[in-house]
């Protein structure tokens, strides 16, 4: 069934309290109350939300995205005190400290689930992922609704997450009734997903994001591992979402690991297909005297500003994907800070590593 998709533009600079009376937010809440799904901005990426307590509404999320039913959703809350309807058991000191330090913000925490949450949300797991977004539009929307919102990223399953409303429109027009356009998402990559020790008794980051193991250690004194350090040994993905190919445009992506910059010019000259090459500002400086005809060189930002690269990454991949390139090459960035999250997404999107 094709439905009309409306877009409501809103200024994300507004204060949360002002937004509670905003007509775009209230229109979004109106659709959600009817059991519809709508897209809204968060500080990470756009989400596709439905009432987390209404299984028929949540089902529409899976349908609109083409999402596999065994990949659970994140439940979004606006306040701590709403947790008791979603989770089971007491909070450990570590979890209390995580909540105090990182909520609201781009950290998703895994809890034992309270069975008021329908099974479809958790894909039948005994745990539930919860996050409290800091974006004023997302928080105001949840408050006006009065219930938590189950929301994955608002892209067609497998495609890069949307960081502007146009991305959502392109992926989901005709499938959802409403998109709240709050401009570009500040972070640009999905939240950090942390299991504080439920499945393996040790805290582990299942999906890296803007909040890193170092940030968590600094603020809580607890060491946490990244799943990619452990995962793969026995081959079982710790988070259901980790087994899928993800974040990938249709154009094949290849990662360029440039250890010897002098080899780059030769490599670029040899590319005989129509290629787009995303390089850091610093790397572009090393080859700027060369005249490239076949390849499009795209500046993805400075290596010293990994946040900037994270912010632009999905939008660049989507933009290049709409042009007629045979390949997208992208330079590897440092595995530090948000760089780990950038490389995690790129490894999932790419088909090959090229070493220079
Ligand atoms: O930043 C974000 O997290 C965005 C915004 C909209 O909040 N949402 C998002 O959701 O990225 P999604 O559905 O695209 O990714 C959720 C990830 C998936 O990898 C999923 O497998 C994992 O969280 N996840 C959800 N529930 C889980 C659970 N109970 N245990 C382990 N992993 C879980
Ligand atoms: Mg997603």
Short mmCIF file of C-alpha atoms and ligand atoms in Angstrom, two decimals:
data_model
loop_
_atom_site.label_atom_id
_atom_site.label_comp_id
_atom_site.label_asym_id
_atom_site.label_seq_id
_atom_site.Cartn_x
_atom_site.Cartn_y
_atom_site.Cartn_z
CA UNK A 1 0.00 0.00 0.00
CA UNK A 2 1.35 3.42 -0.95
CA UNK A 3 0.64 6.25 1.46
CA UNK A 4 1.31 9.95 1.26
CA UNK A 5 4.51 10.99 3.08
CA UNK A 6 4.39 14.48 4.57
CA UNK A 7 7.43 16.35 5.88
CA UNK A 8 7.22 18.79 8.80
CA UNK A 9 10.21 21.11 9.18
CA UNK A 10 11.26 22.11 12.66
CA UNK A 11 14.12 24.16 14.13
CA UNK A 12 16.28 21.84 16.26
CA UNK A 13 17.69 24.82 18.14
CA UNK A 14 14.44 25.19 20.04
CA UNK A 15 14.42 24.32 23.68
CA UNK A 16 12.84 21.02 24.73
CA UNK A 17 10.14 22.82 26.76
CA UNK A 18 9.20 25.09 23.86
CA UNK A 19 8.99 22.04 21.59
CA UNK A 20 6.39 20.37 23.80
CA UNK A 21 3.83 22.81 22.35
CA UNK A 22 5.20 22.76 18.81
CA UNK A 23 2.66 21.81 16.15
CA UNK A 24 5.04 19.61 14.13
CA UNK A 25 5.90 17.55 17.22
CA UNK A 26 2.22 17.27 18.09
CA UNK A 27 1.37 16.21 14.57
CA UNK A 28 4.04 13.50 14.83
CA UNK A 29 2.60 12.37 18.16
CA UNK A 30 -0.86 12.30 16.57
CA UNK A 31 0.29 9.77 13.96
CA UNK A 32 2.08 7.71 16.63
CA UNK A 33 -1.07 7.62 18.77
CA UNK A 34 -2.97 6.20 15.80
CA UNK A 35 -0.45 3.33 15.70
CA UNK A 36 1.50 4.71 12.72
CA UNK A 37 5.27 4.95 12.33
CA UNK A 38 7.05 8.25 11.71
CA UNK A 39 10.66 9.37 11.26
CA UNK A 40 12.31 11.88 13.57
CA UNK A 41 15.79 13.30 14.14
CA UNK A 42 18.07 12.24 16.99
CA UNK A 43 21.61 13.40 17.76
CA UNK A 44 22.97 10.24 16.06
CA UNK A 45 20.84 9.46 12.99
CA UNK A 46 17.15 9.69 12.04
CA UNK A 47 14.97 7.11 13.78
CA UNK A 48 11.82 5.37 12.57
CA UNK A 49 9.58 5.32 15.63
CA UNK A 50 6.47 3.54 16.82
CA UNK A 51 4.79 3.12 20.21
CA UNK A 52 7.05 0.48 21.82
CA UNK A 53 4.07 -0.95 23.73
CA UNK A 54 1.95 -1.54 20.62
CA UNK A 55 3.04 -4.64 18.71
CA UNK A 56 0.99 -3.87 15.62
CA UNK A 57 2.58 -0.45 15.35
CA UNK A 58 6.08 -1.92 15.82
CA UNK A 59 5.37 -4.47 13.09
CA UNK A 60 4.99 -1.57 10.65
CA UNK A 61 8.60 -0.54 11.36
CA UNK A 62 9.87 -3.96 10.22
CA UNK A 63 7.66 -3.78 7.12
CA UNK A 64 8.65 -0.25 6.12
CA UNK A 65 12.40 -0.96 6.47
CA UNK A 66 12.37 -4.52 5.19
CA UNK A 67 14.14 -5.39 8.44
CA UNK A 68 14.74 -9.05 9.38
CA UNK A 69 12.44 -10.03 12.28
CA UNK A 70 15.38 -11.39 14.30
CA UNK A 71 17.06 -7.98 14.62
CA UNK A 72 15.76 -6.26 17.80
CA UNK A 73 14.97 -2.54 18.14
CA UNK A 74 16.15 0.14 20.56
CA UNK A 75 13.52 1.55 22.93
CA UNK A 76 13.82 5.33 23.35
CA UNK A 77 12.84 7.05 26.61
CA UNK A 78 12.74 10.67 27.77
CA UNK A 79 13.18 10.13 31.52
CA UNK A 80 14.85 7.61 33.86
CA UNK A 81 11.72 6.96 35.82
CA UNK A 82 10.03 5.48 32.78
CA UNK A 83 12.53 2.58 32.83
CA UNK A 84 10.59 0.41 35.26
CA UNK A 85 7.99 -0.48 32.62
CA UNK A 86 10.66 -1.54 30.19
CA UNK A 87 13.32 -3.34 32.18
CA UNK A 88 13.45 -6.00 34.90
CA UNK A 89 15.51 -6.15 38.09
CA UNK A 90 17.71 -3.66 39.90
CA UNK A 91 20.34 -1.46 38.37
CA UNK A 92 23.97 -2.25 39.22
CA UNK A 93 26.20 0.60 40.44
CA UNK A 94 27.91 0.55 37.06
CA UNK A 95 24.64 1.02 35.17
CA UNK A 96 23.57 3.83 37.52
CA UNK A 97 26.87 5.53 36.83
CA UNK A 98 26.45 5.06 33.06
CA UNK A 99 22.99 6.60 33.19
CA UNK A 100 24.18 9.50 35.35
CA UNK A 101 27.11 10.28 33.09
CA UNK A 102 25.90 9.54 29.59
CA UNK A 103 22.12 9.96 29.48
CA UNK A 104 20.65 11.75 27.69
CA UNK A 105 23.10 11.01 24.88
CA UNK A 106 24.29 8.54 22.25
CA UNK A 107 24.67 5.50 24.53
CA UNK A 108 22.33 2.50 24.26
CA UNK A 109 22.36 0.13 27.25
CA UNK A 110 21.16 -3.50 27.26
CA UNK A 111 18.90 -4.55 30.19
CA UNK A 112 16.89 -7.64 31.15
CA UNK A 113 13.49 -7.01 29.54
CA UNK A 114 10.19 -6.44 31.31
CA UNK A 115 7.54 -8.38 29.43
CA UNK A 116 5.31 -5.35 29.10
CA UNK A 117 7.51 -4.81 26.05
CA UNK A 118 6.12 -6.94 23.20
CA UNK A 119 8.39 -9.72 21.90
CA UNK A 120 8.53 -8.21 18.43
CA UNK A 121 10.57 -5.28 19.83
CA UNK A 122 13.29 -7.52 21.28
CA UNK A 123 13.06 -10.18 18.55
CA UNK A 124 12.24 -12.69 21.27
CA UNK A 125 15.41 -11.97 23.30
CA UNK A 126 15.29 -11.77 27.09
CA UNK A 127 17.03 -8.39 26.94
CA UNK A 128 16.07 -4.96 25.67
CA UNK A 129 18.20 -2.11 24.33
CA UNK A 130 17.28 1.30 25.77
CA UNK A 131 18.51 4.78 25.02
CA UNK A 132 17.62 8.33 26.07
CA UNK A 133 18.33 10.67 23.16
CA UNK A 134 19.58 14.18 23.90
CA UNK A 135 18.14 15.70 20.71
CA UNK A 136 15.38 18.10 21.85
CA UNK A 137 13.02 17.06 19.03
CA UNK A 138 13.32 13.35 19.87
CA UNK A 139 12.89 13.97 23.60
CA UNK A 140 9.94 16.30 23.17
CA UNK A 141 8.25 13.81 20.83
CA UNK A 142 8.57 11.00 23.40
CA UNK A 143 7.28 13.25 26.20
CA UNK A 144 4.26 14.40 24.19
CA UNK A 145 3.42 10.77 23.31
CA UNK A 146 3.74 9.65 26.92
CA UNK A 147 5.14 6.23 26.03
CA UNK A 148 8.54 4.93 24.90
CA UNK A 149 9.28 4.76 21.18
CA UNK A 150 10.84 1.71 19.56
CA UNK A 151 13.05 3.08 16.80
CA UNK A 152 15.72 1.69 14.52
CA UNK A 153 17.53 3.96 12.08
CA UNK A 154 15.08 5.26 9.43
CA UNK A 155 16.77 3.71 6.38
CA UNK A 156 15.87 0.78 4.18
CA UNK A 157 17.51 -2.20 5.87
CA UNK A 158 21.18 -2.57 4.91
CA UNK A 159 21.57 0.94 3.52
CA UNK A 160 23.56 3.72 5.31
CA UNK A 161 21.60 5.35 8.14
CA UNK A 162 19.91 8.66 7.29
CA UNK A 163 21.51 11.81 8.67
CA UNK A 164 19.17 14.30 6.97
CA UNK A 165 15.42 14.13 6.29
CA UNK A 166 15.98 13.84 2.52
CA UNK A 167 17.72 10.49 3.10
CA UNK A 168 14.65 9.22 4.93
CA UNK A 169 12.34 10.52 2.21
CA UNK A 170 14.36 8.82 -0.50
CA UNK A 171 14.27 5.46 1.34
CA UNK A 172 10.77 5.45 2.82
CA UNK A 173 8.49 7.74 0.81
CA UNK A 174 5.12 6.10 0.23
CA UNK A 175 5.71 3.79 3.19
CA UNK A 176 5.36 6.14 6.18
CA UNK A 177 2.97 9.06 6.73
CA UNK A 178 5.26 11.62 8.34
CA UNK A 179 8.89 12.75 8.63
CA UNK A 180 9.93 15.38 11.15
CA UNK A 181 12.77 17.30 9.47
CA UNK A 182 15.04 18.70 12.16
CA UNK A 183 18.06 19.26 9.93
CA UNK A 184 21.33 17.29 10.00
CA UNK A 185 22.00 14.91 12.90
CA UNK A 186 25.01 16.24 14.82
CA UNK A 187 26.90 12.95 15.36
CA UNK A 188 26.06 11.23 12.07
CA UNK A 189 26.75 7.65 13.26
CA UNK A 190 24.50 5.40 15.33
CA UNK A 191 24.75 5.22 19.14
CA UNK A 192 27.24 3.12 21.06
CA UNK A 193 25.49 -0.13 22.12
CA UNK A 194 26.77 -1.44 25.46
CA UNK A 195 26.04 -4.70 27.23
CA UNK A 196 26.95 -3.80 30.83
CA UNK A 197 27.61 -7.46 31.64
CA UNK A 198 24.35 -9.35 31.09
CA UNK A 199 25.39 -11.93 28.53
CA UNK A 200 29.03 -12.57 29.47
CA UNK A 201 29.29 -11.07 32.97
CA UNK A 202 31.74 -8.56 31.55
CA UNK A 203 30.79 -5.22 30.04
CA UNK A 204 31.25 -5.09 26.28
CA UNK A 205 30.59 -2.53 23.55
CA UNK A 206 28.54 -4.38 20.95
CA UNK A 207 28.53 -1.49 18.49
CA UNK A 208 31.07 1.35 18.72
CA UNK A 209 29.79 4.93 18.53
CA UNK A 210 30.57 8.44 19.71
CA UNK A 211 30.87 7.27 23.34
CA UNK A 212 33.99 5.11 23.56
CA UNK A 213 35.45 2.58 26.00
CA UNK A 214 37.92 5.31 27.03
CA UNK A 215 35.06 7.75 27.80
CA UNK A 216 33.33 5.10 29.89
CA UNK A 217 36.51 4.25 31.81
CA UNK A 218 37.22 7.93 32.45
CA UNK A 219 33.79 8.66 33.88
CA UNK A 220 32.84 5.39 35.62
CA UNK A 221 36.21 3.77 36.38
CA UNK A 222 34.98 0.58 34.70
CA UNK A 223 36.98 -1.01 31.89
CA UNK A 224 34.87 -2.19 28.96
CA UNK A 225 35.96 -4.17 25.95
CA UNK A 226 34.92 -3.71 22.37
CA UNK A 227 33.16 -6.73 20.90
CA UNK A 228 35.34 -6.58 17.81
CA UNK A 229 38.32 -7.43 20.08
CA UNK A 230 36.63 -10.65 21.17
CA UNK A 231 34.04 -11.41 18.56
CA UNK A 232 34.91 -13.78 15.78
CA UNK A 233 36.86 -16.20 17.93
CA UNK A 234 33.85 -18.42 18.35
CA UNK A 235 32.08 -16.71 15.49
CA UNK A 236 28.88 -15.85 17.37
CA UNK A 237 27.81 -12.25 17.02
CA UNK A 238 26.99 -10.76 20.42
CA UNK A 239 24.44 -8.37 19.00
CA UNK A 240 21.96 -9.72 16.48
CA UNK A 241 22.50 -6.74 14.19
CA UNK A 242 26.21 -7.46 13.86
CA UNK A 243 25.78 -10.39 11.52
CA UNK A 244 24.16 -8.41 8.71
CA UNK A 245 25.86 -6.52 5.92
CA UNK A 246 25.14 -2.96 6.81
CA UNK A 247 25.62 0.71 6.12
CA UNK A 248 26.37 -0.10 2.49
CA UNK A 249 25.51 1.96 -0.57
CA UNK A 250 24.75 0.00 -3.76
CA UNK A 251 28.05 1.05 -5.35
CA UNK A 252 30.80 -1.29 -4.11
CA UNK A 253 32.97 0.29 -1.41
CA UNK A 254 36.68 -0.50 -0.95
CA UNK A 255 38.85 0.66 1.93
CA UNK A 256 42.24 2.17 1.14
CA UNK A 257 44.86 1.64 3.78
CA UNK A 258 47.61 4.05 2.82
CA UNK A 259 50.83 3.05 4.58
CA UNK A 260 53.13 4.46 1.89
CA UNK A 261 51.62 7.73 0.60
CA UNK A 262 53.97 7.78 -2.42
CA UNK A 263 52.13 4.73 -3.78
CA UNK A 264 48.81 6.57 -3.86
CA UNK A 265 49.42 8.63 -6.99
CA UNK A 266 50.33 5.52 -8.97
CA UNK A 267 47.30 3.69 -7.66
CA UNK A 268 44.95 6.54 -8.55
CA UNK A 269 46.38 6.83 -12.04
CA UNK A 270 45.81 3.15 -12.69
CA UNK A 271 42.11 3.20 -11.82
CA UNK A 272 40.48 2.65 -15.16
CA UNK A 273 36.84 2.56 -14.09
CA UNK A 274 34.82 5.56 -13.08
CA UNK A 275 35.76 5.81 -9.44
CA UNK A 276 35.07 8.15 -6.53
CA UNK A 277 37.89 8.36 -4.02
CA UNK A 278 37.26 9.78 -0.55
CA UNK A 279 40.47 11.01 1.00
CA UNK A 280 41.40 13.04 4.04
CA UNK A 281 42.46 16.64 3.56
CA UNK A 282 46.02 15.71 4.55
CA UNK A 283 46.25 12.90 1.99
CA UNK A 284 44.83 15.12 -0.77
CA UNK A 285 47.68 17.54 -0.11
CA UNK A 286 50.16 14.78 -0.99
CA UNK A 287 48.68 14.20 -4.45
CA UNK A 288 47.34 17.63 -5.30
CA UNK A 289 49.84 18.30 -8.07
CA UNK A 290 48.41 15.43 -10.11
CA UNK A 291 45.69 15.99 -12.67
CA UNK A 292 42.99 13.37 -12.24
CA UNK A 293 40.54 12.85 -15.05
CA UNK A 294 38.92 9.52 -14.50
CA UNK A 295 38.52 9.65 -10.77
CA UNK A 296 36.57 12.04 -8.62
CA UNK A 297 38.55 12.94 -5.50
CA UNK A 298 36.35 13.90 -2.55
CA UNK A 299 37.67 15.64 0.53
CA UNK A 300 36.15 13.93 3.56
CA UNK A 301 37.79 16.28 6.07
CA UNK A 302 40.86 16.45 8.25
CA UNK A 303 42.28 13.40 10.07
CA UNK A 304 42.43 15.68 13.11
CA UNK A 305 38.66 16.06 13.01
CA UNK A 306 37.30 12.52 13.11
CA UNK A 307 34.00 13.89 14.48
CA UNK A 308 33.65 15.91 11.28
CA UNK A 309 34.35 12.84 9.14
CA UNK A 310 31.79 10.82 11.16
CA UNK A 311 29.24 13.60 10.72
CA UNK A 312 29.66 13.65 6.92
CA UNK A 313 30.30 9.96 6.21
CA UNK A 314 26.83 8.55 5.48
CA UNK A 315 25.74 11.66 3.59
CA UNK A 316 28.84 11.42 1.37
CA UNK A 317 28.30 7.72 0.71
CA UNK A 318 24.68 8.30 -0.18
CA UNK A 319 25.48 11.25 -2.44
CA UNK A 320 28.17 9.35 -4.34
CA UNK A 321 25.86 6.37 -4.62
CA UNK A 322 23.39 8.48 -6.61
CA UNK A 323 26.06 9.31 -9.16
CA UNK A 324 27.21 6.84 -11.70
CA UNK A 325 30.41 5.48 -10.15
CA UNK A 326 31.62 1.91 -10.49
CA UNK A 327 33.49 2.00 -7.18
CA UNK A 328 33.78 4.15 -4.09
CA UNK A 329 37.24 4.04 -2.50
CA UNK A 330 37.61 5.47 0.98
CA UNK A 331 40.70 6.10 3.04
CA UNK A 332 41.04 4.28 6.35
CA UNK A 333 41.02 6.57 9.37
CA UNK A 334 42.71 6.16 12.75
CA UNK A 335 41.01 3.56 14.97
CA UNK A 336 40.85 6.02 17.88
CA UNK A 337 37.88 7.72 19.53
CA UNK A 338 34.99 7.90 17.08
CA UNK A 339 37.43 6.57 14.44
CA UNK A 340 36.67 3.07 15.73
CA UNK A 341 32.97 3.61 14.94
CA UNK A 342 33.80 5.02 11.51
CA UNK A 343 35.95 1.99 10.66
CA UNK A 344 33.36 -0.43 12.09
CA UNK A 345 30.75 0.96 9.66
CA UNK A 346 33.21 1.02 6.75
CA UNK A 347 34.28 -2.58 7.31
CA UNK A 348 30.63 -3.62 7.26
CA UNK A 349 29.96 -1.61 4.10
CA UNK A 350 33.05 -2.59 2.17
CA UNK A 351 33.98 -5.58 0.08
CA UNK A 352 37.73 -5.29 -0.01
CA UNK A 353 40.74 -3.73 1.72
CA UNK A 354 43.45 -2.34 -0.51
CA UNK A 355 46.88 -1.85 1.05
CA UNK A 356 49.17 0.80 -0.40
O1 LIG B 1 21.67 5.88 17.29
C1 LIG B 1 20.93 4.91 17.26
O2 LIG B 1 21.11 3.91 17.99
C2 LIG B 1 19.76 4.95 16.27
C3 LIG B 1 18.81 6.06 16.71
C4 LIG B 1 17.56 6.09 15.87
O3 LIG B 1 18.51 5.92 18.06
N1 LIG B 1 19.12 3.67 16.22
C5 LIG B 1 19.69 2.59 15.65
O4 LIG B 1 18.91 1.48 15.71
O5 LIG B 1 20.79 2.61 15.15
P1 LIG B 1 19.18 0.17 14.83
O6 LIG B 1 17.97 -0.65 15.00
O7 LIG B 1 19.51 0.56 13.46
O8 LIG B 1 20.37 -0.53 15.55
C6 LIG B 1 20.16 -1.13 16.82
C7 LIG B 1 21.27 -2.08 17.14
C8 LIG B 1 21.24 -3.31 16.26
O9 LIG B 1 22.56 -3.68 15.91
C9 LIG B 1 20.59 -4.36 17.16
O10 LIG B 1 20.95 -5.67 16.83
C10 LIG B 1 21.13 -3.95 18.51
O11 LIG B 1 21.12 -2.53 18.49
N2 LIG B 1 20.25 -4.43 19.60
C11 LIG B 1 18.97 -4.09 19.84
N3 LIG B 1 18.47 -4.78 20.89
C12 LIG B 1 19.47 -5.56 21.34
C13 LIG B 1 19.59 -6.52 22.40
N4 LIG B 1 18.58 -6.78 23.22
N5 LIG B 1 20.78 -7.14 22.57
C14 LIG B 1 21.83 -6.86 21.75
N6 LIG B 1 21.78 -5.98 20.73
C15 LIG B 1 20.62 -5.33 20.51
MG1 LIG B 2 20.20 0.59 11.60
#
